[in-house]
Short mmCIF file of C-alpha atoms in Angstrom, two decimals:
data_model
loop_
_atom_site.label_atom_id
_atom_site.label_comp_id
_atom_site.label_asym_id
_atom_site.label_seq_id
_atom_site.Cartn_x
_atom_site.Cartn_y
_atom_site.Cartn_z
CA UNK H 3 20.30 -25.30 21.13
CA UNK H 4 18.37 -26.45 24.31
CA UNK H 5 19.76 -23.10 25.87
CA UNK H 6 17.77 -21.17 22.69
CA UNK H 7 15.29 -22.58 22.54
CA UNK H 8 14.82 -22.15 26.54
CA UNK H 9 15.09 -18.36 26.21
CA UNK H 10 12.83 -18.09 23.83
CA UNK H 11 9.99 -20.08 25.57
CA UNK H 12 10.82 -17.73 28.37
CA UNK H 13 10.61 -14.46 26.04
CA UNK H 14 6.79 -15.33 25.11
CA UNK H 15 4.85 -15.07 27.77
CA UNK H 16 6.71 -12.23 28.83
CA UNK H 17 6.21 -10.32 25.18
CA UNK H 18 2.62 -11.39 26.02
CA UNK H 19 2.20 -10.38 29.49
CA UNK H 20 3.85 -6.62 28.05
CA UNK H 21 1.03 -6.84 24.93
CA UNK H 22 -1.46 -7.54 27.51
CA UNK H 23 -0.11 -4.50 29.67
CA UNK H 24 0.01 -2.19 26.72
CA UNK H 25 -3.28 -2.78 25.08
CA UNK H 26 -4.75 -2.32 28.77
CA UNK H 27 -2.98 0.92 29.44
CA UNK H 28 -4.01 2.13 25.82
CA UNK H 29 -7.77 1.40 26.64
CA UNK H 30 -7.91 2.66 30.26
CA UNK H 31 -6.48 6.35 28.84
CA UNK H 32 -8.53 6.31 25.79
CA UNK H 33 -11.44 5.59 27.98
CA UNK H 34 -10.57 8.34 30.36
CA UNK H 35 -10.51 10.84 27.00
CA UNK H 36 -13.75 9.26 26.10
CA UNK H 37 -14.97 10.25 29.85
CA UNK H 38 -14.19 14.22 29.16
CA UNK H 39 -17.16 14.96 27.22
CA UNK H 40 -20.41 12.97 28.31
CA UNK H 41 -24.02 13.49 27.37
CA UNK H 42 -27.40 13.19 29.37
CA UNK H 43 -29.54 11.11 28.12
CA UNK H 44 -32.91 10.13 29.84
CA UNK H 45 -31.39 10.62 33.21
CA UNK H 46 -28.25 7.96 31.85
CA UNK H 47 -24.75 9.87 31.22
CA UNK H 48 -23.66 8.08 27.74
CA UNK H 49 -20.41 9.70 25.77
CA UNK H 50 -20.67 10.52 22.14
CA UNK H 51 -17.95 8.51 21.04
CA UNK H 52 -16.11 5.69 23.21
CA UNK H 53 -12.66 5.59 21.82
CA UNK H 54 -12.03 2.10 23.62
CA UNK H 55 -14.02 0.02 21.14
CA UNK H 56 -12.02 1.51 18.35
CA UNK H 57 -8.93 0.51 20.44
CA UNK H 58 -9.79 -2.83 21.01
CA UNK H 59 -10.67 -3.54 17.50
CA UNK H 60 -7.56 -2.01 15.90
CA UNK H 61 -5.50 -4.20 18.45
CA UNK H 62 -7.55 -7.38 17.66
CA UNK H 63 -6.76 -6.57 14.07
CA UNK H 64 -3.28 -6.38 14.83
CA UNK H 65 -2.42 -8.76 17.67
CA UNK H 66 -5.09 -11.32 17.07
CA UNK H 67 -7.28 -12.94 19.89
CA UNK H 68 -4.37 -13.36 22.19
CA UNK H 69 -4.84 -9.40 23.65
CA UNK H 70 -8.08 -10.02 24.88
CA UNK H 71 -7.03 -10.11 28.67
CA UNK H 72 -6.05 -6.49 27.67
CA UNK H 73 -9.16 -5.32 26.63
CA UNK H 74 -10.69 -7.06 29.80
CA UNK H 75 -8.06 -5.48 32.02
CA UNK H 76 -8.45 -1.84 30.87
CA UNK H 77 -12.18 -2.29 30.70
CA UNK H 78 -12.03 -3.27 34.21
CA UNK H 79 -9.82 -0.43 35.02
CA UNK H 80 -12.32 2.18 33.86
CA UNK H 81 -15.17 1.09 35.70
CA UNK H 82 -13.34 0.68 39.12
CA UNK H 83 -12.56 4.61 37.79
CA UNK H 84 -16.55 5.46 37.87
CA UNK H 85 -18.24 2.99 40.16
CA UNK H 86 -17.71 0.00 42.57
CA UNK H 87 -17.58 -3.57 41.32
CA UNK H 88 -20.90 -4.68 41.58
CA UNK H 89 -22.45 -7.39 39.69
CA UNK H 90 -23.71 -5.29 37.37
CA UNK H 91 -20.51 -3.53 36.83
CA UNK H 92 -19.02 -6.59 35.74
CA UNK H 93 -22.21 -7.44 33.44
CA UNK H 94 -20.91 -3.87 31.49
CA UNK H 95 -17.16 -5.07 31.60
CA UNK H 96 -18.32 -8.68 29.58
CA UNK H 97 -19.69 -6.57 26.82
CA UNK H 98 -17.60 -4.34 26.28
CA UNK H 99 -15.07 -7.14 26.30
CA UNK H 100 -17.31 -9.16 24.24
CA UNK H 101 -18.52 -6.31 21.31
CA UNK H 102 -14.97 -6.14 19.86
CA UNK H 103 -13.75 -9.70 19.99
CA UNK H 104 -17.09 -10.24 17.93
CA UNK H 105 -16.63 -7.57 16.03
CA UNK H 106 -13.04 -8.92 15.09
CA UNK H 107 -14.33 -12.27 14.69
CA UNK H 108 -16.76 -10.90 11.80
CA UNK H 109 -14.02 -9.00 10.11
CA UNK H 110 -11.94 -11.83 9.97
CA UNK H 111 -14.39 -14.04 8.53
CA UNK H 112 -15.64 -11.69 5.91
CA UNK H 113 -11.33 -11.36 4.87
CA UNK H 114 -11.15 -7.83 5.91
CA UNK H 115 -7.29 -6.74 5.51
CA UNK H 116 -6.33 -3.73 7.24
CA UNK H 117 -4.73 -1.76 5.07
CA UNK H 118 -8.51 -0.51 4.23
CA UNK H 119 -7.63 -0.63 0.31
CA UNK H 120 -10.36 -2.57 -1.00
CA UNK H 121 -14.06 -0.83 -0.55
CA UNK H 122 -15.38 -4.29 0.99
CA UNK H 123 -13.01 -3.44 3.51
CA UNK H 124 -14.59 -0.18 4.64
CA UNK H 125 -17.90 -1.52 4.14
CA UNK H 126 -17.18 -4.79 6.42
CA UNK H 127 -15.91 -2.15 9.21
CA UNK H 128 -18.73 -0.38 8.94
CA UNK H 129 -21.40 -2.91 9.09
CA UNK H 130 -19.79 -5.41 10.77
CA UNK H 131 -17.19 -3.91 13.38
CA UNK H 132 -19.36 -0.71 14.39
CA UNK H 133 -23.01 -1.61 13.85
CA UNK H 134 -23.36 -4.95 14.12
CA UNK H 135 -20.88 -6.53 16.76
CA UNK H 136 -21.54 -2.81 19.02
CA UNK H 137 -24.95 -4.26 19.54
CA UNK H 138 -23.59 -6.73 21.82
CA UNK H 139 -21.80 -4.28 24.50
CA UNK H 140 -25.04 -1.06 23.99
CA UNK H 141 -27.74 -4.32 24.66
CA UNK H 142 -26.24 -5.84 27.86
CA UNK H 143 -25.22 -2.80 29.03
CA UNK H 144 -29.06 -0.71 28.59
CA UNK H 145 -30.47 -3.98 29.88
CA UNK H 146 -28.40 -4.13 32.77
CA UNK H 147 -29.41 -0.18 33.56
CA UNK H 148 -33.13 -1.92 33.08
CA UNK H 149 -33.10 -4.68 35.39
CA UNK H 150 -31.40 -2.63 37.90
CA UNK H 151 -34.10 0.13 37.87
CA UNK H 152 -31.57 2.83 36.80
CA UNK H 153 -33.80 3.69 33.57
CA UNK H 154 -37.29 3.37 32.94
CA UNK H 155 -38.68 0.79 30.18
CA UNK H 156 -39.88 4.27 28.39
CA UNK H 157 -36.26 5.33 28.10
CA UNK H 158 -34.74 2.45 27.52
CA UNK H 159 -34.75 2.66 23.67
CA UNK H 160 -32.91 6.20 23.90
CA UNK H 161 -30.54 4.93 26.42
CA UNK H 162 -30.03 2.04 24.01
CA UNK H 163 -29.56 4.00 20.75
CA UNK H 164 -27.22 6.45 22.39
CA UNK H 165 -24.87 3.54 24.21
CA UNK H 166 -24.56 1.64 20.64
CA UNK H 167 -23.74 4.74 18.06
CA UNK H 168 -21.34 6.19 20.81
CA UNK H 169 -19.33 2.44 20.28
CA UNK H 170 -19.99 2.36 16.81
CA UNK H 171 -18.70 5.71 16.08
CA UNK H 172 -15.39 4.78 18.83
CA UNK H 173 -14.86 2.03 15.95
CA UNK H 174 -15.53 4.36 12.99
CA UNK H 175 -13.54 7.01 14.01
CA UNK H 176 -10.87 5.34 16.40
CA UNK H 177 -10.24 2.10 14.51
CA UNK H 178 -8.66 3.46 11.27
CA UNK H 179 -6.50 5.76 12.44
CA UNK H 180 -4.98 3.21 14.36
CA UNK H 181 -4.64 0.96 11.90
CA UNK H 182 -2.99 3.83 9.64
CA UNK H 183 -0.47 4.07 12.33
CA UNK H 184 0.09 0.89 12.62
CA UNK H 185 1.76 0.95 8.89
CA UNK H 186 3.29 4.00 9.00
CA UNK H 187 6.64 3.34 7.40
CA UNK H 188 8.37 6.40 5.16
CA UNK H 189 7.26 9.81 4.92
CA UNK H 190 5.33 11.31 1.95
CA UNK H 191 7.45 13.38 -0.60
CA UNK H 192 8.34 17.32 0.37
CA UNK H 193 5.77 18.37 -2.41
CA UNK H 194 2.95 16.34 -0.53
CA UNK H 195 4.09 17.55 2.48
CA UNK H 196 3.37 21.07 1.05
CA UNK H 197 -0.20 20.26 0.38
CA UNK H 198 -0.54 18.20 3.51
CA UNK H 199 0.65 21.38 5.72
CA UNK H 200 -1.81 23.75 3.64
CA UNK H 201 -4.66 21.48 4.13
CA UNK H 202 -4.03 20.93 8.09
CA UNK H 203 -3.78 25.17 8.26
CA UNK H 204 -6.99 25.25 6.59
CA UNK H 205 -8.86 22.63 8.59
CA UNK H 206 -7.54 24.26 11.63
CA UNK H 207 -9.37 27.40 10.60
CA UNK H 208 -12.06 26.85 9.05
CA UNK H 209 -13.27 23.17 11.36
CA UNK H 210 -13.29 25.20 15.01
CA UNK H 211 -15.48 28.19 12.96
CA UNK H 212 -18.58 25.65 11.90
CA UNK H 213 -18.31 23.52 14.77
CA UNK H 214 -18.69 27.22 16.87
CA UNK H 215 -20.56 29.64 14.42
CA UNK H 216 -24.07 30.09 15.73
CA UNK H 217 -24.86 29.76 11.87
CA UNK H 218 -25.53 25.89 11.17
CA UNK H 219 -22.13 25.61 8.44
CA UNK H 220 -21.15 21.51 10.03
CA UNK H 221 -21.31 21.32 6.14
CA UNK H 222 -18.06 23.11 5.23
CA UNK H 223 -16.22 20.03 6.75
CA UNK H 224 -17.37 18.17 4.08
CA UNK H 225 -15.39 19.83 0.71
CA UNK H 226 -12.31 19.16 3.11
CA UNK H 227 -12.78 15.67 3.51
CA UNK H 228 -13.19 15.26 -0.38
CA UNK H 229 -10.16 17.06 -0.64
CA UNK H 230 -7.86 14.80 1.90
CA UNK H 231 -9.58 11.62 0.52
CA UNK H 232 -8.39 12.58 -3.13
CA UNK H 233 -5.21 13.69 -2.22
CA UNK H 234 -4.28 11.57 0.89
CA UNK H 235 -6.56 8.64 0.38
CA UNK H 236 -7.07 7.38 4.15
CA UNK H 237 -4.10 9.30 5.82
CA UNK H 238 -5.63 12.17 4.98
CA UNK H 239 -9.34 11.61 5.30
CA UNK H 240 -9.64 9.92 8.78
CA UNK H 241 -7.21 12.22 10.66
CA UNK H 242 -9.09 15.16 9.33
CA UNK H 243 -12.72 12.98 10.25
CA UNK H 244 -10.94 12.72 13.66
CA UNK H 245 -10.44 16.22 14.38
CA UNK H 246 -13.42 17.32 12.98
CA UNK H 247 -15.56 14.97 15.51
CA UNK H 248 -13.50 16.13 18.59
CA UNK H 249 -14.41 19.61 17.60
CA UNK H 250 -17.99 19.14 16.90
CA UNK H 251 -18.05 17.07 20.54
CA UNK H 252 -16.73 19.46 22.52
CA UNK H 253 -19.27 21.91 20.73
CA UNK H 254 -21.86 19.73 21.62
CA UNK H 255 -21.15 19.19 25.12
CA UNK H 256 -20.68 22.59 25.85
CA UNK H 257 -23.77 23.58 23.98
CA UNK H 258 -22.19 26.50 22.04
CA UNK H 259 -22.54 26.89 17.89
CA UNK H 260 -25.10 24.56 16.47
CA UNK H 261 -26.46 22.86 19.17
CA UNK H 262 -26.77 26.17 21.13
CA UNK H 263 -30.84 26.14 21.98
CA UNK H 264 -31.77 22.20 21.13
CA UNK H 265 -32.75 20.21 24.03
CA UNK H 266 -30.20 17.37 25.05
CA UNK H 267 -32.03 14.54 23.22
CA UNK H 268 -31.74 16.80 19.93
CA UNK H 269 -28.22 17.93 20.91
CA UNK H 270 -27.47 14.21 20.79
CA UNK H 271 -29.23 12.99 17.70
CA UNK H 272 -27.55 15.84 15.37
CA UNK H 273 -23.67 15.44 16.79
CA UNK H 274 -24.21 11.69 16.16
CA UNK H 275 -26.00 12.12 12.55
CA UNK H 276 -22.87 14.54 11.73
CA UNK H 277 -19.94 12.51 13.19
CA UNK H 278 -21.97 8.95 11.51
CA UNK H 279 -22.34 10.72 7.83
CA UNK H 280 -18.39 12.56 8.14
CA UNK H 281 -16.58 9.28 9.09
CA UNK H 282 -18.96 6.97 6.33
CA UNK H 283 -18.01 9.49 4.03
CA UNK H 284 -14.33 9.46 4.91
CA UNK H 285 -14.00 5.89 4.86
CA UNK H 286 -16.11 4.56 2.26
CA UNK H 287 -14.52 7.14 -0.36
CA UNK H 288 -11.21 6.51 0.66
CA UNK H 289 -11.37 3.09 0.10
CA UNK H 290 -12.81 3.57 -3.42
CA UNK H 291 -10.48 6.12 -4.27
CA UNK H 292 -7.65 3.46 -2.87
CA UNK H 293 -9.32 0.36 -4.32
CA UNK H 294 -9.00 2.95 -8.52
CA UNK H 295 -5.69 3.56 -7.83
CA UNK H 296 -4.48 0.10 -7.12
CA UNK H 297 -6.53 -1.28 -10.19
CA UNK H 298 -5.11 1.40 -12.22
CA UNK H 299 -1.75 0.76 -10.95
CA UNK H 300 -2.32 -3.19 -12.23
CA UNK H 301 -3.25 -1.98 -15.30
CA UNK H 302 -0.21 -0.12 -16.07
CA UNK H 303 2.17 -2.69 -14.72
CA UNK H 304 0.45 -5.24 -17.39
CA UNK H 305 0.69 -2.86 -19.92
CA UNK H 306 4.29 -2.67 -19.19
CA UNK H 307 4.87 -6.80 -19.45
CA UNK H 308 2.68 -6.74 -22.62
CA UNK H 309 4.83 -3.51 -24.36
CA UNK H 310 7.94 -5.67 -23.06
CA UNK H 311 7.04 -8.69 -24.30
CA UNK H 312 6.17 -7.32 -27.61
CA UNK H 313 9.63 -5.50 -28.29
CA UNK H 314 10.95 -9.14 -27.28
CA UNK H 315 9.25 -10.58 -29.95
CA UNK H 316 9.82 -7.59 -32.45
CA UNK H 317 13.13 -8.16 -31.63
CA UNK H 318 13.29 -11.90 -33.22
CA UNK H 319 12.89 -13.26 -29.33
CA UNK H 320 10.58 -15.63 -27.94
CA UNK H 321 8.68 -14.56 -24.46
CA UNK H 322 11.59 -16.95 -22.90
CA UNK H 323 14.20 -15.84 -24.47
CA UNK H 324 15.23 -18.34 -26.69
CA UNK H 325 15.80 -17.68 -30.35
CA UNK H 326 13.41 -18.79 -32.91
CA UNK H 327 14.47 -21.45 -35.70
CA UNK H 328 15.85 -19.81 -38.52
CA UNK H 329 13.73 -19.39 -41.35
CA UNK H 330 13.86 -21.72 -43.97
CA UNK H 331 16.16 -23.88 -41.98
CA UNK H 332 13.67 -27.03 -41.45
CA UNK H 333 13.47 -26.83 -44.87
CA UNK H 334 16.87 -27.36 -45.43
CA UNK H 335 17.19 -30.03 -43.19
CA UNK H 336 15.19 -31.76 -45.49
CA UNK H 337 16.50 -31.73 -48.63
CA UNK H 338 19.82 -32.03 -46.97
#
């Protein structure tokens, strides 16, 4: 027993020290995606979506507070990737180490669950994981670029907004997928994976031609969305949010399609008003369209107990099982 229960304090730090290993590696490379496609902003090079913060939430959501050091590690790992480790650096790497834990902190608090099947759920992510806890990381890290006298007070603001929707959308777009991977356990029936392999063929068309076409069509995305969302619920409406944003980035940061002749501030504000409004719309009506199902599914099932408890009763049975007294017999009792 002593022997058992040796090994086993052994195995946990080292299933820890792996965690901590993992969740690092998994930020450093998702930053380094996140680095592929930048934008200019003010003279300050921000990306228009920073995968890491969706990493780290997803990660705090599943592992809990104890992957932290992670986050920290493969935060670290990116900026010694771009720049020296200056005091300032390491200003950057405490809020972006920060944002998420705080993000996770408000999630947890407000009893988010991550299967994303109630519409508090998406709403909490929304408001709490993107917007509000990616205020902490997109504030020390524009003030930092302040104090140093790497942006003017007059751009500040820009540099700002830019630094906080690029985190926000990394946990908008990022966070759910992961978390949908995270429960992936059978695969859907042959007949859904008919419709699932006619809907990919037709986003792979018909996405690449609005994010391209010199003809503003970003809308067309949307009937596609609708369409995964009612069919696939979040499966289906987050992995085709996700592909649509990667196109419409690299669009963007190429300057080709849509955002052909618009100066880099406007360049900026429509790729982020596009990929906001596509993953709100993904998520929010996927969780409503979740949230019907499941009540309709309750609904049924206590139909069901009520029509089986009824025949139980037709039957001449009580709800437990036991028989009823026979008619007339308390009657007989008494005259006996």
């Amino acid at each position: 027993m002593a022997a058992v229960e040796a090994s086993q304090d052994l195995r946990t730090p080292v299933v820890l020290a792996l965690q901590t290993l993992a969740v690092a590696a998994c930020y450093y490379a998702s930053g380094q995606l996140g680095l592929l496609r930048e934008l200019v902003v003010e003279g300050s090079v921000v990306t228009p979506i920073w995968p890491p913060t969706g990493v780290s939430v997803a990660f705090l959501l599943i592992l809990g507070l104890r992957c932290w050091p992670g986050i920290a590690l493969g935060a670290f790992g990116v900026i010694l990737s771009l720049t020296s480790p200056t005091p300032s650096a390491l200003g950057v790497l405490a809020g972006n180490t920060a944002a998420p834990i705080v993000g996770y902190l408000l999630l947890r608090r407000a009893g988010f669950r991550t299967d994303l099947a109630r519409l508090r759920d998406g709403l909490a992510l929304v408001f709490l994981g993107a917007f509000t806890a990616m205020l902490v990381s997109s504030t020390v890290g524009a003030g930092l670029l302040l104090v140093t006298g790497k942006v003017e007070w007059t751009s500040f603001w820009a540099v700002w907004l830019a630094w906080w929707v690029g985190d926000a959308m990394g946990v908008l777009i990022v966070t759910p997928v992961l978390l949908l991977l995270s429960r992936v356990r059978r695969p859907l029936r042959l007949s859904r994976w008919k419709e699932a392999t006619g809907l990919a063929l037709i986003a792979c068309c018909l996405v690449p031609l609005a994010a391209h076409s010199s003809i503003s069509v970003l809308f067309l995305v949307y009937p596609l969305l609708i369409w995964a969302a009612l069919r696939f619920q979040l499966a289906g409406s987050m992995l085709g949010a996700l592909f649509a944003s990667v196109l419409a980035t690299v669009a963007a940061t190429d300057r080709v399609g849509p955002f052909e002749r618009l100066t880099r501030v406007e360049v900026m504000i429509k790729l982020q008003a596009f990929n906001g409004a596509m993953a709100l719309t993904a998520l929010i009506l996927s969780a409503v369209i979740t949230e019907q199902i499941n009540t309709r599914r309750s609904v049924q099932q206590a139909c069901q107990e009520l029509v089986e408890v009824l025949e139980h009763l037709t039957a001449g049975e009580s709800a437990d099982g036991r028989a009823p007294v026979e008619e007339g017999g308390y009657g007989r009792r008494q005259d006996e």
